[in-house]
Each structure stands twice: as C-alpha cells, then as structure tokens.
Coordinates of C-alpha atoms and ligand atoms in Angstrom, one line a residue:
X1 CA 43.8 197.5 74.4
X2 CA 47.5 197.0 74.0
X3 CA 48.7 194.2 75.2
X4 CA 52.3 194.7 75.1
X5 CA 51.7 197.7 78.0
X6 CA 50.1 194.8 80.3
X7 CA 52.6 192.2 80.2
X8 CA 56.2 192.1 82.1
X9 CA 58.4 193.5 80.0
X10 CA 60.9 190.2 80.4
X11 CA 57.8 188.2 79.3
X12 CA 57.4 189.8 76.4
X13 CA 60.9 189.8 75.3
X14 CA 61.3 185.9 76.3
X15 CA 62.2 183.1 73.6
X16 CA 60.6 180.6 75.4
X17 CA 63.1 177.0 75.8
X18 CA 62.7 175.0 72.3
X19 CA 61.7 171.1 73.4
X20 CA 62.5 168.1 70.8
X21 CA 59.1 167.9 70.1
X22 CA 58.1 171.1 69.2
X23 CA 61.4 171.6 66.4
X24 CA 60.1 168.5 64.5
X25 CA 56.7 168.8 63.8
X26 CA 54.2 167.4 61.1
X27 CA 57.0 165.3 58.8
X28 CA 56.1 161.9 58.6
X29 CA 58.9 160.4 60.5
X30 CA 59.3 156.8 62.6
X31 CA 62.8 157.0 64.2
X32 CA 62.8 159.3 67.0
X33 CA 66.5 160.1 67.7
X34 CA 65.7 163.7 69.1
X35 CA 64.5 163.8 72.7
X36 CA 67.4 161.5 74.7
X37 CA 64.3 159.4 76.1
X38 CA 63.8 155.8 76.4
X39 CA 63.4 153.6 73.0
X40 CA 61.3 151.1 74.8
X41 CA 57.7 151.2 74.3
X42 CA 55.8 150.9 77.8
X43 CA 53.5 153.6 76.7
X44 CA 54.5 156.3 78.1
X45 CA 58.7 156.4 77.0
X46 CA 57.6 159.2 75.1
X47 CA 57.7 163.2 76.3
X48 CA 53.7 164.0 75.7
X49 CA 52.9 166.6 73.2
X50 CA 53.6 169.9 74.5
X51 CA 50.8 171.7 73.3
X52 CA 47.9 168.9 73.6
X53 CA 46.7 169.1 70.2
X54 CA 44.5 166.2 70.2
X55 CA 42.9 167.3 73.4
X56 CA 42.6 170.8 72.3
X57 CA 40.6 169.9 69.2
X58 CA 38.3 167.7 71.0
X59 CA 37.7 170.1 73.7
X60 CA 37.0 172.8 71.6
X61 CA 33.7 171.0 70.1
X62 CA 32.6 170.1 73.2
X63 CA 33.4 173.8 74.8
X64 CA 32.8 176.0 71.3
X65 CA 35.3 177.4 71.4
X66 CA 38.7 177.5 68.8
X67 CA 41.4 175.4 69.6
X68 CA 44.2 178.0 69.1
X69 CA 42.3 180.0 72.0
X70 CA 42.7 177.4 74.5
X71 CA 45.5 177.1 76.8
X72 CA 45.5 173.8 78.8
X73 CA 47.2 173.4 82.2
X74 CA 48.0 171.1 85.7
X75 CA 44.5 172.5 87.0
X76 CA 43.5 175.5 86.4
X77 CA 45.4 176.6 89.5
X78 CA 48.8 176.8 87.0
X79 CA 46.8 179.3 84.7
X80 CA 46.3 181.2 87.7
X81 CA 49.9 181.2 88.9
X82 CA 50.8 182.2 84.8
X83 CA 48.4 185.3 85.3
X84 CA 50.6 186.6 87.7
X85 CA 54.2 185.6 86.1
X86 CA 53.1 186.7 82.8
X87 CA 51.7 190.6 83.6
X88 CA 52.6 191.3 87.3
X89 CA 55.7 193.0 88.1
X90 CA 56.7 191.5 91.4
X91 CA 56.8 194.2 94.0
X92 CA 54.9 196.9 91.8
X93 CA 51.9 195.8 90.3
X94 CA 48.8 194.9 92.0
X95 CA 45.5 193.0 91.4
X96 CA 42.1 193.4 92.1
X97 CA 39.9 190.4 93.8
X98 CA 36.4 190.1 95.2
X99 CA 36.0 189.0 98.6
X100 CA 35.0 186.4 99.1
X101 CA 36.0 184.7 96.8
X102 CA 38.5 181.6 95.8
X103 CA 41.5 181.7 97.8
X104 CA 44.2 180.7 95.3
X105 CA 43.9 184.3 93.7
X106 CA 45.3 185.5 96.7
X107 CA 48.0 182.5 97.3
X108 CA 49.4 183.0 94.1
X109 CA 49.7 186.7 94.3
X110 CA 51.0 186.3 97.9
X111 CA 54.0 183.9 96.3
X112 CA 54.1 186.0 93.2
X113 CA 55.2 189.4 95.4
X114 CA 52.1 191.2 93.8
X115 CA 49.5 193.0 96.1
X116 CA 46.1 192.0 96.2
X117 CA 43.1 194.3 96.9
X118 CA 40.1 192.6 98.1
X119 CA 36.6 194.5 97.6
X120 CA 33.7 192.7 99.8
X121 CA 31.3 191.9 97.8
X122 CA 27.4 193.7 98.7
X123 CA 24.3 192.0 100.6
X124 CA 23.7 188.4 99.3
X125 CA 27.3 188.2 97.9
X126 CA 26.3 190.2 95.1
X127 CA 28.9 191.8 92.4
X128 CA 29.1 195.7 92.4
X129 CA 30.8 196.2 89.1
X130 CA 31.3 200.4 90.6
X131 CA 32.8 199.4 93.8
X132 CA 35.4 196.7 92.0
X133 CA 36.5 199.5 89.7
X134 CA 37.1 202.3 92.2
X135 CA 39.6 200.2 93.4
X136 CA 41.8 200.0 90.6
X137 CA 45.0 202.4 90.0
X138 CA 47.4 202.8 87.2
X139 CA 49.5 199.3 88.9
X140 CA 46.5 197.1 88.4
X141 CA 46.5 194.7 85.9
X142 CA 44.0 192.5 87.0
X143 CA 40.7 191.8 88.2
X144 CA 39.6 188.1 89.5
X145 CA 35.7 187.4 89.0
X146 CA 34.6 183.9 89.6
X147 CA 31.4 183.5 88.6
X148 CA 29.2 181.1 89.9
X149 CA 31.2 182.4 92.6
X150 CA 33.2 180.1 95.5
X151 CA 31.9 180.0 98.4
X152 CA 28.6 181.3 98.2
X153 CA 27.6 179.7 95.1
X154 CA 25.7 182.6 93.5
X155 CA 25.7 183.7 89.8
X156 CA 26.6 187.4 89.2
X157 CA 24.0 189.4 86.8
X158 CA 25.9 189.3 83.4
X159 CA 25.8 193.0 83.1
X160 CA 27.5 193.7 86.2
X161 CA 30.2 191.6 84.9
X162 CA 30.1 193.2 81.4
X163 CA 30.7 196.6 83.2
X164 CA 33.9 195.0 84.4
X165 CA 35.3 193.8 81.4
X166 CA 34.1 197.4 79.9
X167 CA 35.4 199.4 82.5
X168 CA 38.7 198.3 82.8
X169 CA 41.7 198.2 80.7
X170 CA 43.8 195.4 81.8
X171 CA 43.1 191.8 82.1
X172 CA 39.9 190.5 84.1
X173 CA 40.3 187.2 84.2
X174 CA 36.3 185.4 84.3
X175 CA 37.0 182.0 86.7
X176 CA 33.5 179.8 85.3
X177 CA 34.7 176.4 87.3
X178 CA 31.2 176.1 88.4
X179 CA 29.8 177.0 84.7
X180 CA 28.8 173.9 84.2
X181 CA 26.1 173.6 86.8
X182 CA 24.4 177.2 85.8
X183 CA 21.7 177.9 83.0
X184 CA 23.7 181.1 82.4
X185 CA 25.1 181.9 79.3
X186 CA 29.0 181.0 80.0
X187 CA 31.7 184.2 79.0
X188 CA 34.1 181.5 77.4
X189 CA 31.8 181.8 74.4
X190 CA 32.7 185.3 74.0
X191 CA 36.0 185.6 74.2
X192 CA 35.9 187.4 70.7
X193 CA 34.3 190.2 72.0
X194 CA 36.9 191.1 75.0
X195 CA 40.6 190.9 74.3
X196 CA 41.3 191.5 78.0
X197 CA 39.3 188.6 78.6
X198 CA 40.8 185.2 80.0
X199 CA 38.2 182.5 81.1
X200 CA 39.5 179.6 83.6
X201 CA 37.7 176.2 83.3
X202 CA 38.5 172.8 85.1
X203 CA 38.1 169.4 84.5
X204 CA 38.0 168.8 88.4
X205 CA 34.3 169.6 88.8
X206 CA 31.3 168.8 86.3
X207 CA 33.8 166.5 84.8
X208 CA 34.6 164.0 87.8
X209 CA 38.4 164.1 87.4
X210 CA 39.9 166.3 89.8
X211 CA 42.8 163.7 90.4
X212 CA 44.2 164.0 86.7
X213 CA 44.6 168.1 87.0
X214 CA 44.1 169.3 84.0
X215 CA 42.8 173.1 83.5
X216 CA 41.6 175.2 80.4
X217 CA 42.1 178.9 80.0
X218 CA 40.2 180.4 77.1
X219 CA 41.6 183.9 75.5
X220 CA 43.1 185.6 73.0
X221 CA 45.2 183.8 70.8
X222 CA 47.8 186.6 71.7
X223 CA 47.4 186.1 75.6
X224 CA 47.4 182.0 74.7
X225 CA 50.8 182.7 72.9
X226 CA 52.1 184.3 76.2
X227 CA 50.9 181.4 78.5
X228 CA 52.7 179.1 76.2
X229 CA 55.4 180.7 76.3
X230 CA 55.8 180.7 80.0
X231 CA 54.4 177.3 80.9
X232 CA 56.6 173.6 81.8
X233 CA 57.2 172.9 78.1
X234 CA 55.1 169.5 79.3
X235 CA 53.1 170.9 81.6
X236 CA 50.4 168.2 81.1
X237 CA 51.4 164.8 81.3
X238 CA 50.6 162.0 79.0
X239 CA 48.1 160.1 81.3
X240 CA 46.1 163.1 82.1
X241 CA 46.2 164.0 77.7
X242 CA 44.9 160.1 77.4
X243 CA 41.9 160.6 80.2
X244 CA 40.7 163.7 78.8
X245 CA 40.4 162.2 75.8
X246 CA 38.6 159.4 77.0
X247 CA 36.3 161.4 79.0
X248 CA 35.3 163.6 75.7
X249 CA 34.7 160.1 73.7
X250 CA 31.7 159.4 75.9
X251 CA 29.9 162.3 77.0
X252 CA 26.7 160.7 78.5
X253 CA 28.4 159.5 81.7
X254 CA 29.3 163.6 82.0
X255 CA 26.0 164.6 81.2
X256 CA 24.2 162.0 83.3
X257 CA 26.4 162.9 86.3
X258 CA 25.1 166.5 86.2
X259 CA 21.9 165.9 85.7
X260 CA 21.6 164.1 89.1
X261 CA 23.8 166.5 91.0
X262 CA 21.4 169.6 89.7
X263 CA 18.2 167.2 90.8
X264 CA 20.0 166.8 93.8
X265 CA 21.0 170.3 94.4
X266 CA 17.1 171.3 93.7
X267 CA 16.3 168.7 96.9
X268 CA 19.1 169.1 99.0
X269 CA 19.0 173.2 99.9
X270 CA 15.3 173.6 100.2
X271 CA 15.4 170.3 102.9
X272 CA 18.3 171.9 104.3
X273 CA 16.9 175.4 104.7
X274 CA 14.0 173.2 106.6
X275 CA 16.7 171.9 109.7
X276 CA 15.9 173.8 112.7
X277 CA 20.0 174.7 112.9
X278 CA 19.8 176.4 109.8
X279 CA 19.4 180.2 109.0
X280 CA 19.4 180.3 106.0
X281 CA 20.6 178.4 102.7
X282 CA 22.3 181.1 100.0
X283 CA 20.8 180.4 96.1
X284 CA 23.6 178.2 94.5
X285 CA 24.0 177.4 90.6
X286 CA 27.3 175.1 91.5
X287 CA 27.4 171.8 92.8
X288 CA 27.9 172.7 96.1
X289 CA 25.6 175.9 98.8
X290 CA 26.5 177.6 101.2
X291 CA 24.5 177.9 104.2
X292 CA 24.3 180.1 107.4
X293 CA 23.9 178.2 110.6
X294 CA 23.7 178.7 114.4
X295 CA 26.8 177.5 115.2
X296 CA 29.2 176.5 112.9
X297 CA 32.0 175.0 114.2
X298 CA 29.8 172.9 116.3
X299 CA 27.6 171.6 113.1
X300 CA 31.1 171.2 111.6
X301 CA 32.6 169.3 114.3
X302 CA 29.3 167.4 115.1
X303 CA 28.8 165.9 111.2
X304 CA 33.3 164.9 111.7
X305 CA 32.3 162.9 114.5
X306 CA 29.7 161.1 111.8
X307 CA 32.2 160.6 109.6
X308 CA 30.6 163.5 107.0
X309 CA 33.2 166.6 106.2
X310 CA 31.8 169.3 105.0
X311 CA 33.5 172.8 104.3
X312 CA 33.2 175.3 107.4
X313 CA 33.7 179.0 106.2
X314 CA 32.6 180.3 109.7
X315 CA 36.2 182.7 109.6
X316 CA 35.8 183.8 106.0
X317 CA 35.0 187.1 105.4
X318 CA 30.9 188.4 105.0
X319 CA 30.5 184.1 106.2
X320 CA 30.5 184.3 109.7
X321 CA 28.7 180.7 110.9
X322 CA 28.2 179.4 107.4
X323 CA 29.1 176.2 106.2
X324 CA 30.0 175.6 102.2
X325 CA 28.0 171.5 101.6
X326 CA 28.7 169.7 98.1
X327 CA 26.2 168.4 96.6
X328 CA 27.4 164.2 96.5
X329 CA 26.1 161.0 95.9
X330 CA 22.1 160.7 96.8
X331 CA 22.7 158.5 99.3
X332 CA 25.9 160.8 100.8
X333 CA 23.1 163.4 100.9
X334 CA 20.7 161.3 102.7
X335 CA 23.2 160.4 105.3
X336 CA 24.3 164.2 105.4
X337 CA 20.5 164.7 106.3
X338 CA 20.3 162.2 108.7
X339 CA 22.9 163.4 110.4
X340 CA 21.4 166.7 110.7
X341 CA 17.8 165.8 111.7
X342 CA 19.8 163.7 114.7
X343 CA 21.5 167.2 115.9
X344 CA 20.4 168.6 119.6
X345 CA 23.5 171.4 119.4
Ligands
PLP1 C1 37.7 174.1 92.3 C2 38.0 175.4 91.7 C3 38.9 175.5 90.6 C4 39.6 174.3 90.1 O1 40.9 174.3 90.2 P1 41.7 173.1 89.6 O2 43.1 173.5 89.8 O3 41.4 173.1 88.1 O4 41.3 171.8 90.2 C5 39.1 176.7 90.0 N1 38.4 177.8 90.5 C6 37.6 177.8 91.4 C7 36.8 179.0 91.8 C8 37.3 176.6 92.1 O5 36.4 176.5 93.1

C-alpha cells in the first residue's frame, strides 16, 4: 500500500502549527516563559501536553498495543471527522459504509462534502465482505466496519472482515467501541499486519466516562503521524488526560462494571425475548440489543410515559419496529421489565 496515493495531497504537504509545548521538550527546565499562559498555579494554568504521553503509555499496557500507534482524540467521533479531512478530497472522493450502521460515518462525510455509499448489510445484519467490495471505485478511500456493530449488536465473522482489509487498498477503518463486551479476538491487536488498518476505541462505553470524551485510534505509526498532524494542537484537555489516568490506576472498578453488565446482558434478552410484545431479540455482544417488536413507536412512547428511554430504530434501515435497549443498572433493568410485563398495547 502507498500511503502517500491515499491521503489529500494538501495533507500530506502540511507543516502542521508548532505549539510551545511541543518546541521544548525533554530539557529539564522550571521557568516556563514560552506559552503566554497564566503563571498562577490553580492546576490547570498550564496548556495540557499535546500529544498525551502519560496517557498513551498507560493505555498501551492496558490495550497492548505501542504507544507511538495510538492517536487519542475528543471521542472517538474527532478521529472519525480526521478520516475524512485527512484522505477525502471534498467533492471527489467517496466512502464506503455498511448500513446500518453508526450514523456519525455518514454525518461527518455529509459535512466533509465526501459521498457516502451505503451497502445493507444481509439477513441477521450479517457482513458480506463481496457485496461491501463491489461497491468500491477508483474514488474510494474508505470503508467503515463497526464491529460489534451499532444498532444491532452483532459481531461480524472475523474472516469476512479479513476479506475486507485484504480486498481493498485504501483505508478500512475497524470501529471496536463495543470490543470490550465481546469474547472475540479485538483487530486493534493487529494493527501490524494491515497498514490500511485504523481501529476506533472509546472511553465512553466499557469504561463509564462518556462525559470526559476522550477517543483512541490505533494504526500505523505513519497514519498516527498524519492525524497528529491535522488535529487541535490540544485536542484533549487536561481534565480528561488526569481522569484517564485515574481510571487506568484502578482497573477493578472497570472490570467489575463489565462483569455485571455481561451477566446482565445474559438475563436481560432471553427475559425480554419472553414479553408477549416482542418478536424477536437480535444476538448482542455490546452492552446494549436490539429487539424487534410489534409496534415500536407505541413500546417507545409507552416506556417515556414511565419515565424509561430507550432507543427506537423503527425508521432505520433493515429495523423497521425494533427498539436498540442498553443494558443498565440491575435494578434500571428490572424496572425496564416491569414496565414491560405492565404493557396491554
Ligand atoms: C458510542 C459509539 C462510539 C463512541 O463515540 P465517542 O465519540 O467516543 O463517545 C463510537 N462508535 C460507535 C459505533 C459507537 O456506538
């Protein structure tokens, strides 16, 4: 693969803007003259360090994978806006999506001036990997796979995503938000054997902090270059650095969180598929299922009047009267129940 023929051409000319923090690095130094900021400490006087060093080296024991091939971002909703600045030629390029799928693929290519080709995805929202490919022309430079995928939850067979990344010579970006919640081996752990590779990862889910946006791409060193490059040169503000950290000292809270929500998850559907309103319950390995009911919007509008919100997807494609539940709290899932079981339609 050759890069250089992927990216915009003004990308990959750029000199990206040189911050204070990044000219000084490394000398031991204790007067900071540089970066025109405030000399009073209150903690956060100083600009954060542009490239989240500490965070990155913590993150890539906990993640396996090297820090110089992580890229961190607000959410990983800014990686997915970079995809598009850094190798989409507004107005002539084009990308390739699944459908259904996530919808911010298709925002950010809308506001990016960069066509987007949906592919449905088969019976069962299953992956074709042929299908996905026959769709791309000599303007495509990327293909969006989120895998477990959003909204219907489901897994897609690692080969049929390996005949993606095979069969396609420009970037395929793997979204594994939902990663954490599947006993499938995760793609950011080989990210050595696909250049045109670029997992997204997010501390919003798994991780409980959706509030501090902070998102992890995982590549190339050379594509991680390029997303540097282009970023906010402090894209990721010092609170957010300082929770991350804090949420990598300790672990176990992480871990025990999961735990429950995957017990949950293993109560939850099978009860659900048991309601009389339901049709059926779609597998999951996410925190969250999607199931088919008999009438969506009233289920949906029925559990707002109790006070419950779940996600209605009745007017998404291939989801016509289903219903996207996360998986909460065990007593959020017993009241979601109740709910239910009180339900005449
Ligand atoms: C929730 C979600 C994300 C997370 O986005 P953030 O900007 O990191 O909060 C990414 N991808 C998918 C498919 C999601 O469902």
């Amino acid at each position: 693969m050759e890069l250089e023929k992927l990216v915009r051409p003004n990308i990959w000319k750029l000199s990206p803007y040189s911050c204070a923090r990044d000219e000084f690095k490394g000398r031991p130094a204790s007067v900071f003259l540089d970066a025109n900021e405030s000399p009073y400490n209150n903690s956060v006087n100083r600009y954060p360090d542009p490239l989240q060093e500490e965070v990155k080296a913590r993150l890539s024991v906990v993640k396996s994978v090297p820090a110089e091939n992580i890229f961190l971002g607000n959410g990983s909703d800014e990686a997915i806006d970079l995809v598009y600045r850094v190798f989409c030629n507004p107005g002539v390029d084009n990308v390739v999506a699944i459908d259904p799928t996530y919808g911010m693929y298709k925002v950010c290519a809308d506001i990016n001036d960069v066509a987007y080709r949906s592919v449905l995805l088969d019976e069962g929202y299953q992956l074709n990997a042929a299908k996905l490919l026959a769709a791309v022309d000599n303007n495509t430079k990327v293909i969006w796979l989120c895998t477990p995928n959003n909204p219907s939850g489901n897994a897609f067979p690692r080969e049929e995503v390996e005949k993606v990344l095979n069969g396609f010579q420009g970037i395929v970006v793997v979204d594994e938000a939902y990663s954490d919640f599947s006993s499938d081996r995760p793609f950011r752990v080989d990210i050595d054997r696909w250049p045109n590779m670029i997992v997204l990862n997010t501390f919003s889910k798994a991780w409980g902090c959706a509030a501090i946006r902070l998102g992890m791409a995982f590549a190339s060193t050379e594509i991680i270059g390029l997303f540097n490059k282009v970023k906010y040169p402090y894209n990721v503000n010092a609170l957010t650095q300082r929770k991350a950290i804090e949420m990598m000292q300790d672990l176990s809270r992480v871990n025990m969180w999961l735990s429950q929500i995957l017990s949950e998850r293993s109560k939850l559907m099978p009860a659900f598929a048991d309601l009389p309103i339901c049709e059926k319950v779609y597998p999951s390995q996410a925190n969250f299922f999607l199931a088919k009911v008999k009438d969506a919007n009233s289920v949906y509008n029925y559990l707002i009047d109790h006070g419950i919100v779940v996600r209605n997807r009745t007017r998404v494609n291939l989801c016509g009267n289903c219903i996207r539940v996360t998986i909460g709290t065990p007593a959020e899932n017993n009241e979601l129940m109740a709910a239910l079981r009180q339900y005449k339609g």
